[in-house]
């Protein structure tokens, strides 16, 4: 008979013994020492040029690049979300022509690399020197219309629309079909049902992958440096092309990407929690446990 059995027999209560997990502790210790060793190596390696990194973190050229990156991210995601929603509705349309056109768009833009699409839009003037939009008397110079920034928005935004279409379509399909049937019985049109009934409920499914796409778009904007658009990466390249501090400037760009993506991740969390109200139990907010411990901590001192 073990000590636990004796204690149980003597007191008549069940003694709960916490299970040991030596493997978890061993893994945690190994990971901790590896992380410390890596951090120490990075901090003490003079070739990282940390003073140069700190000096350029607040450089005005880098700051302007961050603004351009944020503007590109917002514009491209806006184009992708609006056009993607229309494409998703088109893919679910009973009209075979509309459904085929939406499917063909998604097939084409998901099947070609985004860098190729950027270069294609940038060189559109080689195919269409004059853009008329099919209107008589209208002839726009493609070289003046398709600027590097416009080519970046078209390339990234139209490509993103293909992926957002599948995300929105998945969200629409997640809503119970009975919702649409009930709306139809009340006399709502298909578009009114989609706008007032289906899409608001589908947001719970649409928001999480859309947040991931936004973060991905922020990093994908670095591709526009091949078009000489002065985003964050291109601005860093221009700086290290003049002072030859390549590694420090790349570290500066990486740190700013991490900062902005972290802010977007926190915003995504609260947006997800808002649209998921009533659907599932809310997850704890980032660093909420740490904040709770700090808030409830009593000041040290004598107690009466």
mmCIF file of C-alpha atoms in Angstrom:
data_model
loop_
_atom_site.group_PDB
_atom_site.id
_atom_site.type_symbol
_atom_site.label_atom_id
_atom_site.label_comp_id
_atom_site.label_asym_id
_atom_site.label_seq_id
_atom_site.Cartn_x
_atom_site.Cartn_y
_atom_site.Cartn_z
ATOM 1 C CA UNK A 1 0.000 0.000 0.000
ATOM 2 C CA UNK A 2 1.372 3.387 -0.995
ATOM 3 C CA UNK A 3 1.476 6.547 1.099
ATOM 4 C CA UNK A 4 -1.382 7.951 -0.951
ATOM 5 C CA UNK A 5 -3.544 4.920 -0.214
ATOM 6 C CA UNK A 6 -2.779 5.206 3.515
ATOM 7 C CA UNK A 7 -3.716 8.908 3.543
ATOM 8 C CA UNK A 8 -6.916 8.179 1.654
ATOM 9 C CA UNK A 9 -7.902 5.388 4.033
ATOM 10 C CA UNK A 10 -7.145 7.532 7.101
ATOM 11 C CA UNK A 11 -8.984 10.676 6.076
ATOM 12 C CA UNK A 12 -11.606 9.250 3.790
ATOM 13 C CA UNK A 13 -10.785 11.824 1.101
ATOM 14 C CA UNK A 14 -9.116 11.386 -2.246
ATOM 15 C CA UNK A 15 -5.626 12.864 -2.475
ATOM 16 C CA UNK A 16 -4.901 14.250 -5.943
ATOM 17 C CA UNK A 17 -1.245 14.076 -6.934
ATOM 18 C CA UNK A 18 -0.133 16.257 -9.829
ATOM 19 C CA UNK A 19 1.402 14.263 -12.640
ATOM 20 C CA UNK A 20 5.076 14.840 -13.338
ATOM 21 C CA UNK A 21 6.221 15.932 -16.800
ATOM 22 C CA UNK A 22 10.023 15.680 -16.877
ATOM 23 C CA UNK A 23 10.075 15.693 -20.680
ATOM 24 C CA UNK A 24 8.392 19.100 -20.804
ATOM 25 C CA UNK A 25 10.869 20.588 -18.343
ATOM 26 C CA UNK A 26 13.811 19.130 -20.251
ATOM 27 C CA UNK A 27 12.526 20.533 -23.547
ATOM 28 C CA UNK A 28 11.902 23.949 -21.933
ATOM 29 C CA UNK A 29 15.444 24.052 -20.494
ATOM 30 C CA UNK A 30 17.012 23.096 -23.835
ATOM 31 C CA UNK A 31 14.973 25.693 -25.734
ATOM 32 C CA UNK A 32 15.796 28.351 -23.138
ATOM 33 C CA UNK A 33 19.544 27.782 -23.365
ATOM 34 C CA UNK A 34 19.450 27.682 -27.169
ATOM 35 C CA UNK A 35 17.521 30.970 -27.220
ATOM 36 C CA UNK A 36 19.959 32.588 -24.794
ATOM 37 C CA UNK A 37 22.944 31.370 -26.821
ATOM 38 C CA UNK A 38 21.436 32.683 -30.059
ATOM 39 C CA UNK A 39 20.558 36.047 -28.512
ATOM 40 C CA UNK A 40 24.027 36.394 -27.021
ATOM 41 C CA UNK A 41 25.628 35.575 -30.364
ATOM 42 C CA UNK A 42 23.524 38.172 -32.173
ATOM 43 C CA UNK A 43 24.105 40.882 -29.552
ATOM 44 C CA UNK A 44 27.860 40.400 -29.254
ATOM 45 C CA UNK A 45 28.566 40.016 -32.985
ATOM 46 C CA UNK A 46 29.967 43.385 -34.032
ATOM 47 C CA UNK A 47 29.289 42.638 -37.687
ATOM 48 C CA UNK A 48 25.588 43.258 -37.117
ATOM 49 C CA UNK A 49 26.525 46.933 -36.562
ATOM 50 C CA UNK A 50 23.833 47.579 -33.962
ATOM 51 C CA UNK A 51 24.772 51.278 -33.517
ATOM 52 C CA UNK A 52 24.094 51.782 -37.229
ATOM 53 C CA UNK A 53 20.791 49.909 -36.909
ATOM 54 C CA UNK A 54 19.677 52.131 -34.024
ATOM 55 C CA UNK A 55 20.718 55.257 -35.940
ATOM 56 C CA UNK A 56 18.604 54.392 -39.004
ATOM 57 C CA UNK A 57 15.514 53.119 -37.205
ATOM 58 C CA UNK A 58 14.216 56.709 -37.107
ATOM 59 C CA UNK A 59 15.634 57.838 -40.442
ATOM 60 C CA UNK A 60 13.268 60.031 -42.472
ATOM 61 C CA UNK A 61 13.774 58.004 -45.652
ATOM 62 C CA UNK A 62 12.830 54.820 -43.809
ATOM 63 C CA UNK A 63 9.805 56.599 -42.318
ATOM 64 C CA UNK A 64 8.562 57.642 -45.756
ATOM 65 C CA UNK A 65 9.034 54.078 -46.947
ATOM 66 C CA UNK A 66 6.883 52.801 -44.073
ATOM 67 C CA UNK A 67 4.081 55.190 -45.055
ATOM 68 C CA UNK A 68 4.208 54.044 -48.676
ATOM 69 C CA UNK A 69 4.111 50.403 -47.533
ATOM 70 C CA UNK A 70 1.068 51.063 -45.347
ATOM 71 C CA UNK A 71 -0.701 52.950 -48.148
ATOM 72 C CA UNK A 72 -0.028 50.122 -50.595
ATOM 73 C CA UNK A 73 -1.268 47.535 -48.112
ATOM 74 C CA UNK A 74 -4.505 49.443 -47.468
ATOM 75 C CA UNK A 75 -5.213 50.146 -51.164
ATOM 76 C CA UNK A 76 -4.444 46.627 -52.349
ATOM 77 C CA UNK A 77 -6.497 45.000 -49.596
ATOM 78 C CA UNK A 78 -9.403 47.340 -50.351
ATOM 79 C CA UNK A 79 -9.300 46.373 -54.039
ATOM 80 C CA UNK A 80 -8.902 42.713 -53.130
ATOM 81 C CA UNK A 81 -11.760 42.717 -50.618
ATOM 82 C CA UNK A 82 -14.287 44.543 -52.799
ATOM 83 C CA UNK A 83 -13.499 42.687 -56.004
ATOM 84 C CA UNK A 84 -13.093 39.400 -54.140
ATOM 85 C CA UNK A 85 -16.567 39.743 -52.632
ATOM 86 C CA UNK A 86 -18.065 40.290 -56.096
ATOM 87 C CA UNK A 87 -16.148 37.307 -57.443
ATOM 88 C CA UNK A 88 -17.316 35.110 -54.559
ATOM 89 C CA UNK A 89 -20.933 36.067 -55.209
ATOM 90 C CA UNK A 90 -20.344 35.432 -58.909
ATOM 91 C CA UNK A 91 -18.970 31.958 -58.233
ATOM 92 C CA UNK A 92 -22.150 31.134 -56.317
ATOM 93 C CA UNK A 93 -24.413 32.659 -58.980
ATOM 94 C CA UNK A 94 -26.958 30.394 -60.695
ATOM 95 C CA UNK A 95 -26.008 32.103 -63.982
ATOM 96 C CA UNK A 96 -23.445 29.803 -65.681
ATOM 97 C CA UNK A 97 -21.833 32.676 -67.598
ATOM 98 C CA UNK A 98 -21.219 34.745 -64.446
ATOM 99 C CA UNK A 99 -20.066 31.671 -62.562
ATOM 100 C CA UNK A 100 -17.623 30.684 -65.308
ATOM 101 C CA UNK A 101 -16.238 34.220 -65.629
ATOM 102 C CA UNK A 102 -15.578 34.428 -61.872
ATOM 103 C CA UNK A 103 -13.987 30.977 -61.844
ATOM 104 C CA UNK A 104 -11.788 31.874 -64.821
ATOM 105 C CA UNK A 105 -10.565 35.042 -63.134
ATOM 106 C CA UNK A 106 -9.649 33.157 -59.970
ATOM 107 C CA UNK A 107 -7.969 30.389 -61.981
ATOM 108 C CA UNK A 108 -5.804 32.833 -63.938
ATOM 109 C CA UNK A 109 -4.669 35.127 -61.144
ATOM 110 C CA UNK A 110 -3.966 32.298 -58.711
ATOM 111 C CA UNK A 111 -2.057 30.421 -61.415
ATOM 112 C CA UNK A 112 0.513 33.125 -62.223
ATOM 113 C CA UNK A 113 3.190 34.507 -59.856
ATOM 114 C CA UNK A 114 2.447 37.901 -58.389
ATOM 115 C CA UNK A 115 5.883 39.191 -59.419
ATOM 116 C CA UNK A 116 5.095 38.333 -63.057
ATOM 117 C CA UNK A 117 1.798 40.190 -62.746
ATOM 118 C CA UNK A 118 3.558 43.263 -61.355
ATOM 119 C CA UNK A 119 6.025 43.305 -64.247
ATOM 120 C CA UNK A 120 3.195 42.753 -66.727
ATOM 121 C CA UNK A 121 1.219 45.757 -65.507
ATOM 122 C CA UNK A 122 4.359 47.893 -65.402
ATOM 123 C CA UNK A 123 5.052 47.068 -69.078
ATOM 124 C CA UNK A 124 1.435 47.305 -70.236
ATOM 125 C CA UNK A 125 2.343 50.176 -72.590
ATOM 126 C CA UNK A 126 4.255 47.704 -74.758
ATOM 127 C CA UNK A 127 0.923 46.026 -75.593
ATOM 128 C CA UNK A 128 -1.478 48.972 -75.405
ATOM 129 C CA UNK A 129 0.279 52.319 -75.950
ATOM 130 C CA UNK A 130 -3.124 54.015 -75.904
ATOM 131 C CA UNK A 131 -5.906 52.991 -73.527
ATOM 132 C CA UNK A 132 -9.398 53.875 -74.759
ATOM 133 C CA UNK A 133 -11.651 51.809 -72.426
ATOM 134 C CA UNK A 134 -13.765 51.150 -75.538
ATOM 135 C CA UNK A 135 -15.001 54.771 -75.596
ATOM 136 C CA UNK A 136 -14.755 56.835 -78.799
ATOM 137 C CA UNK A 137 -12.606 59.924 -78.486
ATOM 138 C CA UNK A 138 -10.830 58.637 -75.380
ATOM 139 C CA UNK A 139 -7.134 57.835 -75.773
ATOM 140 C CA UNK A 140 -4.967 57.838 -72.668
ATOM 141 C CA UNK A 141 -1.208 57.414 -72.784
ATOM 142 C CA UNK A 142 -0.440 54.127 -71.015
ATOM 143 C CA UNK A 143 3.015 55.326 -69.949
ATOM 144 C CA UNK A 144 1.463 58.231 -68.059
ATOM 145 C CA UNK A 145 -1.513 56.265 -66.719
ATOM 146 C CA UNK A 146 0.336 53.174 -65.500
ATOM 147 C CA UNK A 147 2.816 54.693 -63.083
ATOM 148 C CA UNK A 148 4.936 52.400 -60.870
ATOM 149 C CA UNK A 149 2.516 52.975 -57.990
ATOM 150 C CA UNK A 150 -0.512 52.246 -60.189
ATOM 151 C CA UNK A 151 1.149 49.094 -61.503
ATOM 152 C CA UNK A 152 1.819 48.012 -57.923
ATOM 153 C CA UNK A 153 -1.810 48.552 -56.863
ATOM 154 C CA UNK A 154 -3.151 46.747 -59.940
ATOM 155 C CA UNK A 155 -0.755 43.835 -59.661
ATOM 156 C CA UNK A 156 -1.163 43.245 -55.934
ATOM 157 C CA UNK A 157 -4.843 44.213 -55.684
ATOM 158 C CA UNK A 158 -6.113 42.117 -58.593
ATOM 159 C CA UNK A 159 -4.049 39.155 -57.461
ATOM 160 C CA UNK A 160 -5.358 39.480 -53.900
ATOM 161 C CA UNK A 161 -8.941 39.551 -55.187
ATOM 162 C CA UNK A 162 -8.586 35.968 -56.403
ATOM 163 C CA UNK A 163 -7.617 34.754 -52.927
ATOM 164 C CA UNK A 164 -10.180 36.909 -51.126
ATOM 165 C CA UNK A 165 -12.878 35.490 -53.399
ATOM 166 C CA UNK A 166 -12.242 32.000 -52.057
ATOM 167 C CA UNK A 167 -12.169 33.276 -48.468
ATOM 168 C CA UNK A 168 -15.472 35.121 -48.864
ATOM 169 C CA UNK A 169 -17.015 32.147 -50.653
ATOM 170 C CA UNK A 170 -16.038 29.868 -47.764
ATOM 171 C CA UNK A 171 -17.616 32.316 -45.326
ATOM 172 C CA UNK A 172 -20.853 32.464 -47.329
ATOM 173 C CA UNK A 173 -21.062 28.663 -47.526
ATOM 174 C CA UNK A 174 -20.600 28.426 -43.751
ATOM 175 C CA UNK A 175 -23.980 30.122 -43.182
ATOM 176 C CA UNK A 176 -26.936 27.769 -42.838
ATOM 177 C CA UNK A 177 -28.886 27.635 -46.150
ATOM 178 C CA UNK A 178 -32.070 28.011 -44.123
ATOM 179 C CA UNK A 179 -31.146 31.658 -43.566
ATOM 180 C CA UNK A 180 -31.421 32.380 -47.288
ATOM 181 C CA UNK A 181 -34.644 30.390 -47.553
ATOM 182 C CA UNK A 182 -36.197 32.324 -44.687
ATOM 183 C CA UNK A 183 -35.120 35.644 -46.225
ATOM 184 C CA UNK A 184 -36.611 34.607 -49.567
ATOM 185 C CA UNK A 185 -39.876 33.719 -47.842
ATOM 186 C CA UNK A 186 -39.939 37.235 -46.383
ATOM 187 C CA UNK A 187 -39.682 38.731 -49.862
ATOM 188 C CA UNK A 188 -36.023 39.810 -49.832
ATOM 189 C CA UNK A 189 -34.133 39.713 -53.127
ATOM 190 C CA UNK A 190 -30.977 37.653 -53.502
ATOM 191 C CA UNK A 191 -28.720 40.709 -53.200
ATOM 192 C CA UNK A 192 -30.627 42.015 -50.167
ATOM 193 C CA UNK A 193 -30.335 38.598 -48.549
ATOM 194 C CA UNK A 194 -26.617 38.518 -49.238
ATOM 195 C CA UNK A 195 -26.039 42.040 -47.918
ATOM 196 C CA UNK A 196 -28.285 41.962 -44.855
ATOM 197 C CA UNK A 197 -28.400 38.314 -43.791
ATOM 198 C CA UNK A 198 -25.589 36.181 -45.198
ATOM 199 C CA UNK A 199 -22.502 38.413 -45.209
ATOM 200 C CA UNK A 200 -22.910 39.721 -41.617
ATOM 201 C CA UNK A 201 -23.036 36.126 -40.351
ATOM 202 C CA UNK A 202 -20.204 35.031 -42.634
ATOM 203 C CA UNK A 203 -17.855 37.653 -41.191
ATOM 204 C CA UNK A 204 -17.046 35.322 -38.294
ATOM 205 C CA UNK A 205 -15.414 32.964 -40.798
ATOM 206 C CA UNK A 206 -14.075 35.626 -43.161
ATOM 207 C CA UNK A 207 -12.206 37.820 -40.647
ATOM 208 C CA UNK A 208 -9.421 35.418 -39.491
ATOM 209 C CA UNK A 209 -8.056 34.518 -42.963
ATOM 210 C CA UNK A 210 -8.556 38.113 -44.106
ATOM 211 C CA UNK A 211 -6.338 39.252 -41.243
ATOM 212 C CA UNK A 212 -3.719 36.749 -42.349
ATOM 213 C CA UNK A 213 -4.000 38.009 -45.923
ATOM 214 C CA UNK A 214 -3.521 41.594 -44.722
ATOM 215 C CA UNK A 215 -0.353 40.673 -42.867
ATOM 216 C CA UNK A 216 0.813 38.724 -45.901
ATOM 217 C CA UNK A 217 0.044 41.685 -48.148
ATOM 218 C CA UNK A 218 2.146 43.966 -45.948
ATOM 219 C CA UNK A 219 5.163 41.742 -46.579
ATOM 220 C CA UNK A 220 4.304 41.092 -50.233
ATOM 221 C CA UNK A 221 4.502 44.823 -50.929
ATOM 222 C CA UNK A 222 8.277 44.414 -50.701
ATOM 223 C CA UNK A 223 8.088 43.001 -54.252
ATOM 224 C CA UNK A 224 7.257 46.453 -55.613
ATOM 225 C CA UNK A 225 10.890 47.403 -55.052
ATOM 226 C CA UNK A 226 11.534 45.911 -58.509
ATOM 227 C CA UNK A 227 9.304 48.692 -59.899
ATOM 228 C CA UNK A 228 11.250 51.392 -58.016
ATOM 229 C CA UNK A 229 8.257 52.185 -55.795
ATOM 230 C CA UNK A 230 9.767 53.828 -52.675
ATOM 231 C CA UNK A 231 8.352 51.391 -50.119
ATOM 232 C CA UNK A 232 10.137 50.304 -46.949
ATOM 233 C CA UNK A 233 12.468 47.785 -48.598
ATOM 234 C CA UNK A 234 13.292 50.026 -51.567
ATOM 235 C CA UNK A 235 14.053 52.934 -49.218
ATOM 236 C CA UNK A 236 16.416 50.716 -47.242
ATOM 237 C CA UNK A 237 18.063 49.604 -50.486
ATOM 238 C CA UNK A 238 18.588 53.200 -51.546
ATOM 239 C CA UNK A 239 20.241 54.014 -48.231
ATOM 240 C CA UNK A 240 22.627 51.068 -48.191
ATOM 241 C CA UNK A 241 23.453 51.642 -51.866
ATOM 242 C CA UNK A 242 25.012 54.941 -50.788
ATOM 243 C CA UNK A 243 26.660 53.975 -47.476
ATOM 244 C CA UNK A 244 27.249 50.226 -48.132
ATOM 245 C CA UNK A 245 25.723 49.278 -44.760
ATOM 246 C CA UNK A 246 23.728 46.431 -46.310
ATOM 247 C CA UNK A 247 23.133 44.180 -43.297
ATOM 248 C CA UNK A 248 22.197 46.958 -40.834
ATOM 249 C CA UNK A 249 19.665 48.468 -43.237
ATOM 250 C CA UNK A 250 18.113 45.077 -43.959
ATOM 251 C CA UNK A 251 17.800 44.580 -40.199
ATOM 252 C CA UNK A 252 16.108 47.982 -39.915
ATOM 253 C CA UNK A 253 13.579 47.032 -42.590
ATOM 254 C CA UNK A 254 12.956 43.659 -40.927
ATOM 255 C CA UNK A 255 12.398 45.237 -37.511
ATOM 256 C CA UNK A 256 9.840 47.663 -38.907
ATOM 257 C CA UNK A 257 8.032 44.855 -40.724
ATOM 258 C CA UNK A 258 7.876 42.939 -37.424
ATOM 259 C CA UNK A 259 6.542 45.979 -35.562
ATOM 260 C CA UNK A 260 3.780 46.678 -38.066
ATOM 261 C CA UNK A 261 2.752 43.023 -38.383
ATOM 262 C CA UNK A 262 2.585 42.778 -34.591
ATOM 263 C CA UNK A 263 0.224 45.755 -34.450
ATOM 264 C CA UNK A 264 -1.919 44.243 -37.200
ATOM 265 C CA UNK A 265 -2.001 40.913 -35.342
ATOM 266 C CA UNK A 266 -3.353 42.569 -32.196
ATOM 267 C CA UNK A 267 -5.986 44.412 -34.231
ATOM 268 C CA UNK A 268 -6.940 41.157 -35.951
ATOM 269 C CA UNK A 269 -7.434 39.473 -32.571
ATOM 270 C CA UNK A 270 -9.891 42.078 -31.287
ATOM 271 C CA UNK A 271 -11.735 42.185 -34.617
ATOM 272 C CA UNK A 272 -12.110 38.408 -34.577
ATOM 273 C CA UNK A 273 -13.393 38.472 -31.008
ATOM 274 C CA UNK A 274 -15.962 41.134 -31.862
ATOM 275 C CA UNK A 275 -17.448 39.214 -34.790
ATOM 276 C CA UNK A 276 -17.326 35.909 -32.901
ATOM 277 C CA UNK A 277 -19.484 37.116 -30.002
ATOM 278 C CA UNK A 278 -22.025 34.493 -29.047
ATOM 279 C CA UNK A 279 -20.477 31.885 -31.347
ATOM 280 C CA UNK A 280 -17.717 30.574 -29.075
ATOM 281 C CA UNK A 281 -15.940 31.279 -25.840
ATOM 282 C CA UNK A 282 -13.700 34.329 -26.080
ATOM 283 C CA UNK A 283 -9.976 33.766 -26.016
ATOM 284 C CA UNK A 284 -7.842 35.765 -23.584
ATOM 285 C CA UNK A 285 -6.452 38.960 -25.032
ATOM 286 C CA UNK A 286 -2.725 39.162 -25.802
ATOM 287 C CA UNK A 287 -0.684 39.708 -22.610
ATOM 288 C CA UNK A 288 -3.949 39.791 -20.636
ATOM 289 C CA UNK A 289 -2.642 37.335 -18.067
ATOM 290 C CA UNK A 290 0.466 39.459 -17.471
ATOM 291 C CA UNK A 291 -1.642 42.611 -17.177
ATOM 292 C CA UNK A 292 -3.965 40.926 -14.715
ATOM 293 C CA UNK A 293 -1.057 39.838 -12.523
ATOM 294 C CA UNK A 294 0.440 43.338 -12.542
ATOM 295 C CA UNK A 295 -2.913 44.983 -11.788
ATOM 296 C CA UNK A 296 -3.772 42.662 -8.903
ATOM 297 C CA UNK A 297 -0.316 42.730 -7.367
ATOM 298 C CA UNK A 298 -0.331 44.164 -3.870
ATOM 299 C CA UNK A 299 2.417 46.567 -2.844
ATOM 300 C CA UNK A 300 5.043 45.094 -0.543
ATOM 301 C CA UNK A 301 5.031 46.239 3.071
ATOM 302 C CA UNK A 302 3.649 45.538 6.543
ATOM 303 C CA UNK A 303 0.046 44.477 6.777
ATOM 304 C CA UNK A 304 -2.064 45.260 9.772
#
